[in-house]
CSV table of C-alpha atoms in Angstrom, one decimal:
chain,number,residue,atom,x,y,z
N,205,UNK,CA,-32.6,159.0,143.5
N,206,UNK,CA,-30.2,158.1,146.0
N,207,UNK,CA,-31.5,155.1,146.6
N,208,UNK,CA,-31.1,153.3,143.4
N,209,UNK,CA,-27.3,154.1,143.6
N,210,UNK,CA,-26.5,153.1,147.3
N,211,UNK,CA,-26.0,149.6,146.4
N,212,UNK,CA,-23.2,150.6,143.8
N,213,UNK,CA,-21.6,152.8,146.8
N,214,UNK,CA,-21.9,150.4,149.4
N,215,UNK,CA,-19.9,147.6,147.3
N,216,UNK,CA,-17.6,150.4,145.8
N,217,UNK,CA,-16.6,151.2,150.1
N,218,UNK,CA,-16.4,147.8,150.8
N,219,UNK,CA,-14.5,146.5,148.1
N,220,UNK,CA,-11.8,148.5,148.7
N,221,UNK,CA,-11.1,147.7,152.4
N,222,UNK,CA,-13.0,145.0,154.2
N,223,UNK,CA,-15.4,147.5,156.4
N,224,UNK,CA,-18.2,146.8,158.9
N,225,UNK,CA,-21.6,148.8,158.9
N,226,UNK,CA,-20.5,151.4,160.6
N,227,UNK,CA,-17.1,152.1,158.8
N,228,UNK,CA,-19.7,152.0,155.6
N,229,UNK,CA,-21.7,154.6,157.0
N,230,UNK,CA,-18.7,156.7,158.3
N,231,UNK,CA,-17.3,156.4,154.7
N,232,UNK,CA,-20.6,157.6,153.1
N,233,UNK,CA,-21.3,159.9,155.0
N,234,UNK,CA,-18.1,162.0,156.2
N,235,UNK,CA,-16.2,161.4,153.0
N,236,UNK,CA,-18.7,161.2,150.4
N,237,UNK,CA,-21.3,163.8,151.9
N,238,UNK,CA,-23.7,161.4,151.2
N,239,UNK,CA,-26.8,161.7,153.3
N,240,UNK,CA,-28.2,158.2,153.9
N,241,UNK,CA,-30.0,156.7,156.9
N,242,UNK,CA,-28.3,154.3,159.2
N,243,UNK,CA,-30.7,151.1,158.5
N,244,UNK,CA,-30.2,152.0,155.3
N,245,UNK,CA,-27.0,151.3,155.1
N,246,UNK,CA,-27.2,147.8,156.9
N,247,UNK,CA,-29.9,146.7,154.9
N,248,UNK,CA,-28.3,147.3,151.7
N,249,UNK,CA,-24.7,145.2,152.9
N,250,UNK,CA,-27.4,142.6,153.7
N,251,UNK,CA,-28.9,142.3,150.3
N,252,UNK,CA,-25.6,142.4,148.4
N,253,UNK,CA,-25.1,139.6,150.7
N,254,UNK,CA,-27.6,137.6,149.9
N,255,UNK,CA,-27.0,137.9,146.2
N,256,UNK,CA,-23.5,136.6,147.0
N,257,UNK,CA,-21.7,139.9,146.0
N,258,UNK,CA,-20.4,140.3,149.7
N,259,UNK,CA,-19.7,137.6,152.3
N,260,UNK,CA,-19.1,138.2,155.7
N,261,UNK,CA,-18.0,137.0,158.8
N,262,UNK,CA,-17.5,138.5,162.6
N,263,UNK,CA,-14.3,140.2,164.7
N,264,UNK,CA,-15.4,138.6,168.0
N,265,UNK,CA,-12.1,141.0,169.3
N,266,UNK,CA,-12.4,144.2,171.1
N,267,UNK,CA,-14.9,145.4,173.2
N,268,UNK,CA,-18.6,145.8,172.5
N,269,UNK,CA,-20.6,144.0,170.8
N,270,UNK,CA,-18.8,141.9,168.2
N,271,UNK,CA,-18.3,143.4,164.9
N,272,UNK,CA,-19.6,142.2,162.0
N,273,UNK,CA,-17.1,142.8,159.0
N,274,UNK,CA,-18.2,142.3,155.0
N,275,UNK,CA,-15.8,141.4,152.0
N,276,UNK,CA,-16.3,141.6,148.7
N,277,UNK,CA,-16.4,138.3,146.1
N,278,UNK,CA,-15.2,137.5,142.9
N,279,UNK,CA,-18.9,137.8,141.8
N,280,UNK,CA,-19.6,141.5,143.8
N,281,UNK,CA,-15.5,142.5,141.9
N,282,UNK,CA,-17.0,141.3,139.1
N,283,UNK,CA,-20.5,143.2,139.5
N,284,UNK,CA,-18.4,146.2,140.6
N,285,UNK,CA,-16.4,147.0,137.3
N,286,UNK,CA,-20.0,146.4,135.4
N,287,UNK,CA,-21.7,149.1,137.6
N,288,UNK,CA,-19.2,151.4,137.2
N,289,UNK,CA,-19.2,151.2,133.3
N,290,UNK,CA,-22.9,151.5,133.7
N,291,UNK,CA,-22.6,154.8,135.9
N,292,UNK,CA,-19.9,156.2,134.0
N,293,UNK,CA,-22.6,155.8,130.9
N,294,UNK,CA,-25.4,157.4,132.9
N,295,UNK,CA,-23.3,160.2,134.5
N,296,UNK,CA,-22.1,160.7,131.0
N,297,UNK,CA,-26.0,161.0,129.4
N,298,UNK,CA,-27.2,163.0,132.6
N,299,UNK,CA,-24.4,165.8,132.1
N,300,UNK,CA,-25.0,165.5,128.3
N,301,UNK,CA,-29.0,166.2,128.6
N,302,UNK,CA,-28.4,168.5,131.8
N,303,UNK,CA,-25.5,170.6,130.3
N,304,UNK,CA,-27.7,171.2,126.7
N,305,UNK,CA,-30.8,172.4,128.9
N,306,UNK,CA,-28.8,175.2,130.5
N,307,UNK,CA,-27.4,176.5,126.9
N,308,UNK,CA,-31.1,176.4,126.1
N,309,UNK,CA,-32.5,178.5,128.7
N,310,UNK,CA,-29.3,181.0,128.5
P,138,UNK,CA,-27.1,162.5,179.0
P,139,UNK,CA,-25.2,159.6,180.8
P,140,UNK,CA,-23.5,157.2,178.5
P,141,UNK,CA,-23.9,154.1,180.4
P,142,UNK,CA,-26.5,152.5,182.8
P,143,UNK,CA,-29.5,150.9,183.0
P,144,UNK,CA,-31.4,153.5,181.4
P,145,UNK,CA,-29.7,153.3,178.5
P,146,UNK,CA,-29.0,149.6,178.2
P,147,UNK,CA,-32.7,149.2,178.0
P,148,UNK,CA,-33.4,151.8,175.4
P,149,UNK,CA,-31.2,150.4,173.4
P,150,UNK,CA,-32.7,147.0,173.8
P,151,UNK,CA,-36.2,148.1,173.8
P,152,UNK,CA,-35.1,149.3,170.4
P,153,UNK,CA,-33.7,146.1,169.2
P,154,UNK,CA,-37.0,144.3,170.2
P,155,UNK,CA,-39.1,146.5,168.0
P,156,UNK,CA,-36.9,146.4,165.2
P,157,UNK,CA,-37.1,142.3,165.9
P,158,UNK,CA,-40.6,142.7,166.2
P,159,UNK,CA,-40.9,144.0,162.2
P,160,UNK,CA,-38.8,141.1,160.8
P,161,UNK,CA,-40.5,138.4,161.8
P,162,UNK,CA,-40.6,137.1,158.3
P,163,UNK,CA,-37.1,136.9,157.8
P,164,UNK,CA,-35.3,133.5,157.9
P,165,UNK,CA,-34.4,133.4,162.1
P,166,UNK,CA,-30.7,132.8,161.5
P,167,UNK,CA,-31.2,136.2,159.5
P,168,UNK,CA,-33.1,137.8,161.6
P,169,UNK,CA,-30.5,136.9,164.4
P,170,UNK,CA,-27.9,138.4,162.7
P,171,UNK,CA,-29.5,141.7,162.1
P,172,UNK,CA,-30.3,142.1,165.3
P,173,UNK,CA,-26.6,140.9,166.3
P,174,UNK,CA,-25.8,143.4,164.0
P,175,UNK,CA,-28.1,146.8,165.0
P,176,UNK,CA,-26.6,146.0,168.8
P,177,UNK,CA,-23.5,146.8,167.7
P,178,UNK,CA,-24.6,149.8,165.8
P,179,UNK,CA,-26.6,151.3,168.5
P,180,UNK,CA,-23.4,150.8,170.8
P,181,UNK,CA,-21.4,152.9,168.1
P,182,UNK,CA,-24.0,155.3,167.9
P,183,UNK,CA,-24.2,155.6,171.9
P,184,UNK,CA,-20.5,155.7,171.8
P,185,UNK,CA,-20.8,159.0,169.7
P,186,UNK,CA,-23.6,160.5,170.9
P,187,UNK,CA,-24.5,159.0,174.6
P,188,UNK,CA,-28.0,158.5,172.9
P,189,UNK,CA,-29.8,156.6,170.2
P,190,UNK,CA,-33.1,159.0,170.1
P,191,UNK,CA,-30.7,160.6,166.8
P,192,UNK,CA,-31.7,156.8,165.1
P,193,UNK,CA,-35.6,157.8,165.2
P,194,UNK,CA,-38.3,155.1,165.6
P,195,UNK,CA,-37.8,151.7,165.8
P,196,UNK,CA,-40.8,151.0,163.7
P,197,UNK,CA,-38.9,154.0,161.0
P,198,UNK,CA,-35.7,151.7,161.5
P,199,UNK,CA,-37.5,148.2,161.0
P,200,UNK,CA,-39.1,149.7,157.7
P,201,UNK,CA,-36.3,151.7,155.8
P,202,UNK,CA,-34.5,148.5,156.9
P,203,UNK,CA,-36.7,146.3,155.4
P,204,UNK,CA,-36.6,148.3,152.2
P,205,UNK,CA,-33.3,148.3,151.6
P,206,UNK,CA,-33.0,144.7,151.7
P,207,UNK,CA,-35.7,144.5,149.1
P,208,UNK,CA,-38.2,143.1,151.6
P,209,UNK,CA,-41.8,143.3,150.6
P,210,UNK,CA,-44.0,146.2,153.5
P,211,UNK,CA,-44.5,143.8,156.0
P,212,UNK,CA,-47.4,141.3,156.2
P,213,UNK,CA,-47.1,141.1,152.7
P,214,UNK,CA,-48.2,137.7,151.7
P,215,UNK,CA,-47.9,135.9,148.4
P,216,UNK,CA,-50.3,135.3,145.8
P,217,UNK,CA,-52.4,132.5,146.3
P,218,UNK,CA,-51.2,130.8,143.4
P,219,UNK,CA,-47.7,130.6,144.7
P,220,UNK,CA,-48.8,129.5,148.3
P,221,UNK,CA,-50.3,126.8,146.4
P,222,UNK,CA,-46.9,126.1,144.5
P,223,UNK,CA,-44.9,125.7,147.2
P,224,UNK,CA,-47.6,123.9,149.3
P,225,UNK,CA,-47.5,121.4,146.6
P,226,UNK,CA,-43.9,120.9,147.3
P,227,UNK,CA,-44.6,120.4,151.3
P,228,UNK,CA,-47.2,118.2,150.3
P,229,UNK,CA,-44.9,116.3,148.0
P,230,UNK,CA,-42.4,115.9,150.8
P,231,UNK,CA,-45.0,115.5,153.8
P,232,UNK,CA,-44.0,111.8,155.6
P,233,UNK,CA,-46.7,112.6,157.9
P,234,UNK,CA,-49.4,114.8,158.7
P,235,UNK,CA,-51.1,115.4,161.9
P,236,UNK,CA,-54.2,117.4,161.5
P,237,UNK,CA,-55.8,118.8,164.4
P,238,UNK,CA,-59.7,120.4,163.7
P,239,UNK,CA,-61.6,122.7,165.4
P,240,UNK,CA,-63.3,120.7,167.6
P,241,UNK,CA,-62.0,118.9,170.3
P,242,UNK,CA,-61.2,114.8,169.4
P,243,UNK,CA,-60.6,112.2,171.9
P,244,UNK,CA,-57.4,111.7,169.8
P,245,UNK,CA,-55.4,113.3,167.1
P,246,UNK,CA,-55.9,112.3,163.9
P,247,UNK,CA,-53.2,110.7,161.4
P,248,UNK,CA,-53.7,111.1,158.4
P,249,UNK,CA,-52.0,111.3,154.7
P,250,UNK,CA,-51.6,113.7,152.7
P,251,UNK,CA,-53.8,112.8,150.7
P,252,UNK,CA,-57.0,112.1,152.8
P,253,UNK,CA,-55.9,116.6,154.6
P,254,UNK,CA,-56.9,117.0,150.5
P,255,UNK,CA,-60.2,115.2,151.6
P,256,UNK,CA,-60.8,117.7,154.3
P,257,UNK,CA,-60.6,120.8,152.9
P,258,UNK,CA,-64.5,120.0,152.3
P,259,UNK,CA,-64.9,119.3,156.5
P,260,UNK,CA,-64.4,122.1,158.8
P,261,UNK,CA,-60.8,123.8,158.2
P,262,UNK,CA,-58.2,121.9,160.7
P,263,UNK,CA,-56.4,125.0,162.9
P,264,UNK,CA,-53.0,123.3,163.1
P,265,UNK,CA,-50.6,120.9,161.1
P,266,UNK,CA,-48.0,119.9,162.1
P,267,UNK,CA,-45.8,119.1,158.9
P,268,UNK,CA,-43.0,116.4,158.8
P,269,UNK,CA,-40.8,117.6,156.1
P,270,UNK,CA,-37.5,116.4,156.6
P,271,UNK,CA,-37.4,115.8,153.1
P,272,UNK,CA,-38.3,118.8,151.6
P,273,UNK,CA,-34.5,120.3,152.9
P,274,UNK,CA,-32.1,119.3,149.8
P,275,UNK,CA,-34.7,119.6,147.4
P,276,UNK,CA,-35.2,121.5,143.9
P,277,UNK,CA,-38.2,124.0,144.6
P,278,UNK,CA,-39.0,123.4,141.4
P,279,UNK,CA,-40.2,120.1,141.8
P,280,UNK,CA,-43.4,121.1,142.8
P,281,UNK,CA,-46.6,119.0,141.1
P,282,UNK,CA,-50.2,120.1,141.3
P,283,UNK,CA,-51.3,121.2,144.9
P,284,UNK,CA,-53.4,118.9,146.0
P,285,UNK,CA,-54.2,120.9,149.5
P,286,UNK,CA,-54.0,124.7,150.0
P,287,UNK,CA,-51.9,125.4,153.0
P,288,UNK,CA,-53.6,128.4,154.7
P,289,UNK,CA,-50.7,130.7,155.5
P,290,UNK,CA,-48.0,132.5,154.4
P,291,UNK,CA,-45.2,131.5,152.0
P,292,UNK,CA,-42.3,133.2,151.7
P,293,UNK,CA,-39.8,132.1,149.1
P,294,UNK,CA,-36.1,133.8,150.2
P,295,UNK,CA,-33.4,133.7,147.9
P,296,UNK,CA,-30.1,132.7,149.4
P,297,UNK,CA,-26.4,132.5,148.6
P,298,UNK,CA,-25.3,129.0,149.0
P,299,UNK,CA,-22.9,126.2,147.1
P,300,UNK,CA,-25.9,124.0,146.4
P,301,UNK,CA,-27.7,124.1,143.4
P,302,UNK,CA,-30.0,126.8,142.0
P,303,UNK,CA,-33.4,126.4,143.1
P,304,UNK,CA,-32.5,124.2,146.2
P,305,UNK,CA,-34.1,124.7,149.6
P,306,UNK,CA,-31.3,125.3,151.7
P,307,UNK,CA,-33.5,125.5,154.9
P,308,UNK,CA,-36.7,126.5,155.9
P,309,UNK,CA,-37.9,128.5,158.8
P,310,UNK,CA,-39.3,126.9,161.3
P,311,UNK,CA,-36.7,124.2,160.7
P,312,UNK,CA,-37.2,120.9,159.1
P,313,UNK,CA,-39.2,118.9,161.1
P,314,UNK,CA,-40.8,121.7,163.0
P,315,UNK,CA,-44.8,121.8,163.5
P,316,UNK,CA,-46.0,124.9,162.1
P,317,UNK,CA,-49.4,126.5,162.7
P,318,UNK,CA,-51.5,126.2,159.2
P,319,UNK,CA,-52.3,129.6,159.3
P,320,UNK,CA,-48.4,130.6,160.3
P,321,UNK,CA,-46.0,131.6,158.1
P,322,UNK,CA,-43.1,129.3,156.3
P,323,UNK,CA,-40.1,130.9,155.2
P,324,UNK,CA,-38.5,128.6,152.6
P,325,UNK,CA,-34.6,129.5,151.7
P,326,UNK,CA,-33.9,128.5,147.7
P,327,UNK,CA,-30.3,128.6,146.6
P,328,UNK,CA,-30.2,131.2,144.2
């Protein structure tokens, strides 16, 4: 079930701070509680990519490898506010249904 | 567990390699980036931990990587129908074709694209080498009729770019670029 949602997570971390993979998974995982595998994570930034919802471009700075940091776009703000009317709907429904079959079975 | 050394250095490539190994498929400037991408992971993750053994297989890696980008099980090829589609568009674009058969010629034969329709009824040629310098920069929807099946793989890659819908930003191997008939040809489309 996760998995149909981690797209709307992903752009909801990165749109609001500019965040490389692993600040995403940090984010997810340590703030939200969320369990969700590492490659997970990076292919999901690369989709929303590739649908143009998220550009992104490197921090050669700093040691290590360089870092490759994502931004959200108009079109992925844009994308954002729809999703989260959508999930507010379905979150809505789910406690709706879910909260009706507990007063059934008490 | 030491943190640093050769050890570990080559772990963590030997890791990246296999990962590689399961995206052939994807566009190469992709591809590069991902793996550009997973080395600087796998340094967080040593970082933390001093290994990457909590990460799993590469092969596990490569494949929930894979679905999360929406990436078809690997291998996957298109329908025939489509493969004929977009070899319609090659063919469209070919300048010129060099087929090569399966037994040995004192020369290589030039040919048109039209006379490689010809010889799908001779022996099966085991390598083309495409010119399509044109086909960059054009709609993929200007395909006509096939008029010769290309033998491999097709894979049609929707990209973000400012050019119009539906044109072919790039294709990999690059414009230009022979490409075994059986191989596989990534074509980029703006989306």
């Amino acid at each position: 079930m996760l998995k149909g949602v981690l797209p709307l997570m992903v752009l909801a971390v990165v749109g609001s701070a500019d965040a490389y993979g692993w600040d995403v998974l940090r984010e997810l995982r340590e703030r939200a509680d969320v369990n969700v595998g590492d490659a997970s994570v990076y292919g999901t930034l690369q989709r929303l990519r590739d649908r143009g919802l998220l550009s992104s471009y490197l921090d050669e700075s700093g040691p290590g490898p360089n870092r490759r940091y994502y931004s959200i776009t108009a079109a992925g703000t844009a994308a954002l506010a729809e999703d989260r009317r959508t999930w507010r709907g379905i979150e809505r429904a789910v406690n709706l249904v879910l909260n009706e079959k507990v007063e059934m079975s008490a | 567990m030491k943190t640093h050394g050769g050890s570990s250095d080559g772990a963590a490539r030997d890791f990246v390699d296999r990962v590689a190994a399961k995206l052939g498929d994807v566009p190469r400037p992709q591809r590069d980036e991902l793996t550009a991408e997973l080395q600087r992971h796998l340094h967080d993750v040593r970082q933390r931990s001093g290994s990457i053994s909590e990460l799993g297989s590469a092969e596990d890696y490569a494949r929930d990587l894979r679905e999360a980008m929406g990436l078809a099980a690997q291998s996957k090829r298109r329908p025939a129908a489509a493969v004929l589609t977009v070899a319609a568009i090659l063919i469209a674009a070919t300048v010129t074709t060099v087929a090569l058969s399966h037994q040995p010629r004192s020369t290589p034969t030039t040919t048109s694209a039209g006379t490689v329709a010809q010889s799908d009824t001779t022996p099966a040629p085991s390598f083309v080498a495409f010119s399509f310098g044109r086909l960059c920069g054009q709609q993929a929807s200007a395909a006509e009729e096939p008029t010769v099946s290309f033998g491999g793989a097709v894979i049609e890659h929707a990209v973000h770019s400012t050019a119009p819908k539906g044109t072919i930003v790039s294709t990999d191997p690059a414009c230009g670029t022979a490409i075994p008939l059986n191989g596989t040809l990534t074509i980029n489309v703006s989306r």
